[in-house]
One Martini backbone bead per residue (centre of mass of N, CA, C, O) as a GRO file, in nm:
protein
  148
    1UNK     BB    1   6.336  10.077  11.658
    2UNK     BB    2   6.686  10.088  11.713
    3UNK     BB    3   6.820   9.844  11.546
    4UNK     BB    4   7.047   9.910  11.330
    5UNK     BB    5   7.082   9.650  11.187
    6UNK     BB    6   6.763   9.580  11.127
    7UNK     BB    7   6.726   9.875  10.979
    8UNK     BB    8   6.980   9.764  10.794
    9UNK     BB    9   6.802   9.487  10.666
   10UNK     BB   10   6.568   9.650  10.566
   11UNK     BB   11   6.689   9.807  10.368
   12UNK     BB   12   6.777   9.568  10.167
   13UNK     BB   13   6.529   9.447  10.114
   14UNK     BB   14   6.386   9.696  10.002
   15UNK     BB   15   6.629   9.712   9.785
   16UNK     BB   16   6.689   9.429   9.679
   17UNK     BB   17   6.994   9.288   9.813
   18UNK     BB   18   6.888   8.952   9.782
   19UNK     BB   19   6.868   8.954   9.494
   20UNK     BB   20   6.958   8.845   9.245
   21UNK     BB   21   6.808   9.036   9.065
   22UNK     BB   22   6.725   9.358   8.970
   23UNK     BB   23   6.670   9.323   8.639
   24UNK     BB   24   6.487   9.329   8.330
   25UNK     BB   25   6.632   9.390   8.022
   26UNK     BB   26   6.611   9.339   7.698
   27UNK     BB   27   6.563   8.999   7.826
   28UNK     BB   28   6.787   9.060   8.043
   29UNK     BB   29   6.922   8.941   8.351
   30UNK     BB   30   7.054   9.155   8.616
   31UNK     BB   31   7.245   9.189   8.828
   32UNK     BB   32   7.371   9.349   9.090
   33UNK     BB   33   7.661   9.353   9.022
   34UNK     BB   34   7.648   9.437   8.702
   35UNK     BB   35   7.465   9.713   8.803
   36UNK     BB   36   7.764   9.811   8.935
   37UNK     BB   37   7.919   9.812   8.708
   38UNK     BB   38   7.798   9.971   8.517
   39UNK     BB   39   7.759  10.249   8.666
   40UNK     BB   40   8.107  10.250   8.678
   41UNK     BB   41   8.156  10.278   8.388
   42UNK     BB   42   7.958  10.521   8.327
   43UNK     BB   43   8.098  10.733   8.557
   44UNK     BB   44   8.348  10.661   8.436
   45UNK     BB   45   8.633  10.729   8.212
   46UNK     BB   46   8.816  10.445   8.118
   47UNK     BB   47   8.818  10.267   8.337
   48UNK     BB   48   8.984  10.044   8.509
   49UNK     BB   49   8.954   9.720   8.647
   50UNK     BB   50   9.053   9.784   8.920
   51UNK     BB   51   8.910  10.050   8.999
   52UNK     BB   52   8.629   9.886   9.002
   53UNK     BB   53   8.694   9.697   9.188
   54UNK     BB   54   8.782   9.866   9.440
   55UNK     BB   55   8.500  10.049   9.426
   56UNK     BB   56   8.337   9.811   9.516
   57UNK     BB   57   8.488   9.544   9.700
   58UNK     BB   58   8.666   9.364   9.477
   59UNK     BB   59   8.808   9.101   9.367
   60UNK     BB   60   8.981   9.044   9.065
   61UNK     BB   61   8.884   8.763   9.017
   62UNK     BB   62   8.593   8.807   9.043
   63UNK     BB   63   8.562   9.077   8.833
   64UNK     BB   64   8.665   8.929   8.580
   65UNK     BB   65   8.429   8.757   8.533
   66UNK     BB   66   8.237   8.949   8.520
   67UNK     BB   67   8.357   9.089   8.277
   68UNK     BB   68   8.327   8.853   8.094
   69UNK     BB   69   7.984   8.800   8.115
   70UNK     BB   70   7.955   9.147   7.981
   71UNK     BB   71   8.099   9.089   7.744
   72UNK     BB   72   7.950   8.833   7.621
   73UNK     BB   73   7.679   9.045   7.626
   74UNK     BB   74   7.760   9.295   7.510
   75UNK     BB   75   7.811   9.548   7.745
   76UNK     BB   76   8.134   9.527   7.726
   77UNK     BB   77   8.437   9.691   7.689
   78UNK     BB   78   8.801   9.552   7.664
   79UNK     BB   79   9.105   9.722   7.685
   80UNK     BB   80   9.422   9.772   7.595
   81UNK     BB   81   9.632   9.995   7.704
   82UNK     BB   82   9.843  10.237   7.539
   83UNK     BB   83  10.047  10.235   7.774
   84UNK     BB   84   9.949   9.951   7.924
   85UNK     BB   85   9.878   9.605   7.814
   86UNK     BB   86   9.811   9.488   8.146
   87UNK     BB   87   9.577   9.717   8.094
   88UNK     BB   88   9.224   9.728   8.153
   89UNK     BB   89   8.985   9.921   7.991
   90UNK     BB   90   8.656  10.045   8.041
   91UNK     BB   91   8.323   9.994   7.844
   92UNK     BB   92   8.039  10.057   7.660
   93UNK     BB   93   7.805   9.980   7.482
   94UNK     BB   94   7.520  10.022   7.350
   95UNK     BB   95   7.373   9.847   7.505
   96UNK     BB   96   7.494   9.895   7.759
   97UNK     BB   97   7.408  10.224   7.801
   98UNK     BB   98   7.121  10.112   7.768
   99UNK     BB   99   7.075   9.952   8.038
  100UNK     BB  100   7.222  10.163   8.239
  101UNK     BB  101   6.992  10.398   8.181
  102UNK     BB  102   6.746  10.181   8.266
  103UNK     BB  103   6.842  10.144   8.571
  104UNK     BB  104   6.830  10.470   8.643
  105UNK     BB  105   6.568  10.514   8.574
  106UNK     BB  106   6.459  10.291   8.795
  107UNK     BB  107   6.585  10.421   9.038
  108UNK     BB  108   6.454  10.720   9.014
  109UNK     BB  109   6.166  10.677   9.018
  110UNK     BB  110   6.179  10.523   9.274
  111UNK     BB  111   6.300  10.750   9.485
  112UNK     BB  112   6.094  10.946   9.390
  113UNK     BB  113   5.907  10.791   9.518
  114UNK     BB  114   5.987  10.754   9.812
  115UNK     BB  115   6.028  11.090   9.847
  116UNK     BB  116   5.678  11.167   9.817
  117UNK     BB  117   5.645  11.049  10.134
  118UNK     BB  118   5.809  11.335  10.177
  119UNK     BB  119   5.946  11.591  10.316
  120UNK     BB  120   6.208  11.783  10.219
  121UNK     BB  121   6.311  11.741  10.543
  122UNK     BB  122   6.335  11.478  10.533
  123UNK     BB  123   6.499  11.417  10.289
  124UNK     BB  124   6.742  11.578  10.357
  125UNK     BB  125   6.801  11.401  10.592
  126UNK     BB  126   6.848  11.139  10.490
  127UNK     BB  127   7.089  11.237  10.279
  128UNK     BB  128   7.238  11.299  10.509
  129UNK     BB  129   7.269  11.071  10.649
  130UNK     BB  130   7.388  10.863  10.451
  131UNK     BB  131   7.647  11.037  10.440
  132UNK     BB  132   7.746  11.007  10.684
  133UNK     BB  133   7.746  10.696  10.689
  134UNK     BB  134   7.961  10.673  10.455
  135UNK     BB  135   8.193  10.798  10.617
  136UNK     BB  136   8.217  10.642  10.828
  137UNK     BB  137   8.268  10.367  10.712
  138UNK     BB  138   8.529  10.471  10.561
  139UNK     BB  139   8.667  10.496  10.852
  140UNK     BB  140   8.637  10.206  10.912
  141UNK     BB  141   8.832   9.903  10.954
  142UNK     BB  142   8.565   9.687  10.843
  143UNK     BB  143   8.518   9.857  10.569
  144UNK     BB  144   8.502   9.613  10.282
  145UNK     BB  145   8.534   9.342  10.435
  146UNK     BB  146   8.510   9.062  10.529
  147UNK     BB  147   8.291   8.841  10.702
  148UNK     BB  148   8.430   8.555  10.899
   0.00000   0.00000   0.00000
């Protein structure tokens, strides 16, 4: 079973990348890509909306909603630059904050117990290829753009 495709299709499968939401927490059932605005813009200091949407590598006007409907939510706070007003910066409400720090404890957990049945050198061999394989997909021409 060394065919790259089906080994990365069944990693998707495994860490839930098919399934429409991530968790519920306090109730808010959180969708995967909502997950993943949580974590980058708890991860940078009130990035704009323009740098979240990059660096997820969604187009500007599907992460509009996106960020309407977790504001919508209470959950993500969206300022206009006091530098530029057609900058939108985001930040976390103390809600965004509590969902945030829940998911991360949820997916700590989990790589926890995932990474608890290898030894220290299995663990990582995989850290370091899992970096390996990000660094090549970033230079690769074909990645980050849809396929179809």
């Amino acid at each position: 079973m060394n065919n790259p495709r089906e080994l990365l299709q069944i990693l998707a499968r495994q860490f839930g990348l098919l399934s429409k939401n991530c968790c519920q927490i306090g109730g808010q059932d959180i969708s995967i890509i909502h997950s993943h605005i949580l974590y980058e813009i708890n991860r940078q200091s009130m990035p704009s909306m323009q740098l979240v949407a990059d660096t997820l590598g969604v187009d500007i006007t599907t992460f509009s909603r996106q960020i309407q409907s977790l504001v919508k939510r209470k959950l993500v706070k969206k300022t206009a630059s006091p530098e530029d007003g057609r900058v939108y910066l985001l930040s976390l409400t103390t809600e965004g904050k509590f969902v945030a720090g829940s998911i991360d404890k949820m997916m700590t957990d989990y790589l926890d117990e995932v990474f608890s049945f290898m030894n220290e050198f299995e663990r990582d061999t995989v850290l370091r290829s899992i970096q390996l394989l990000n660094r090549s997909m970033q230079k690769s021409k074909m990645c980050c753009t849809p396929m179809g």
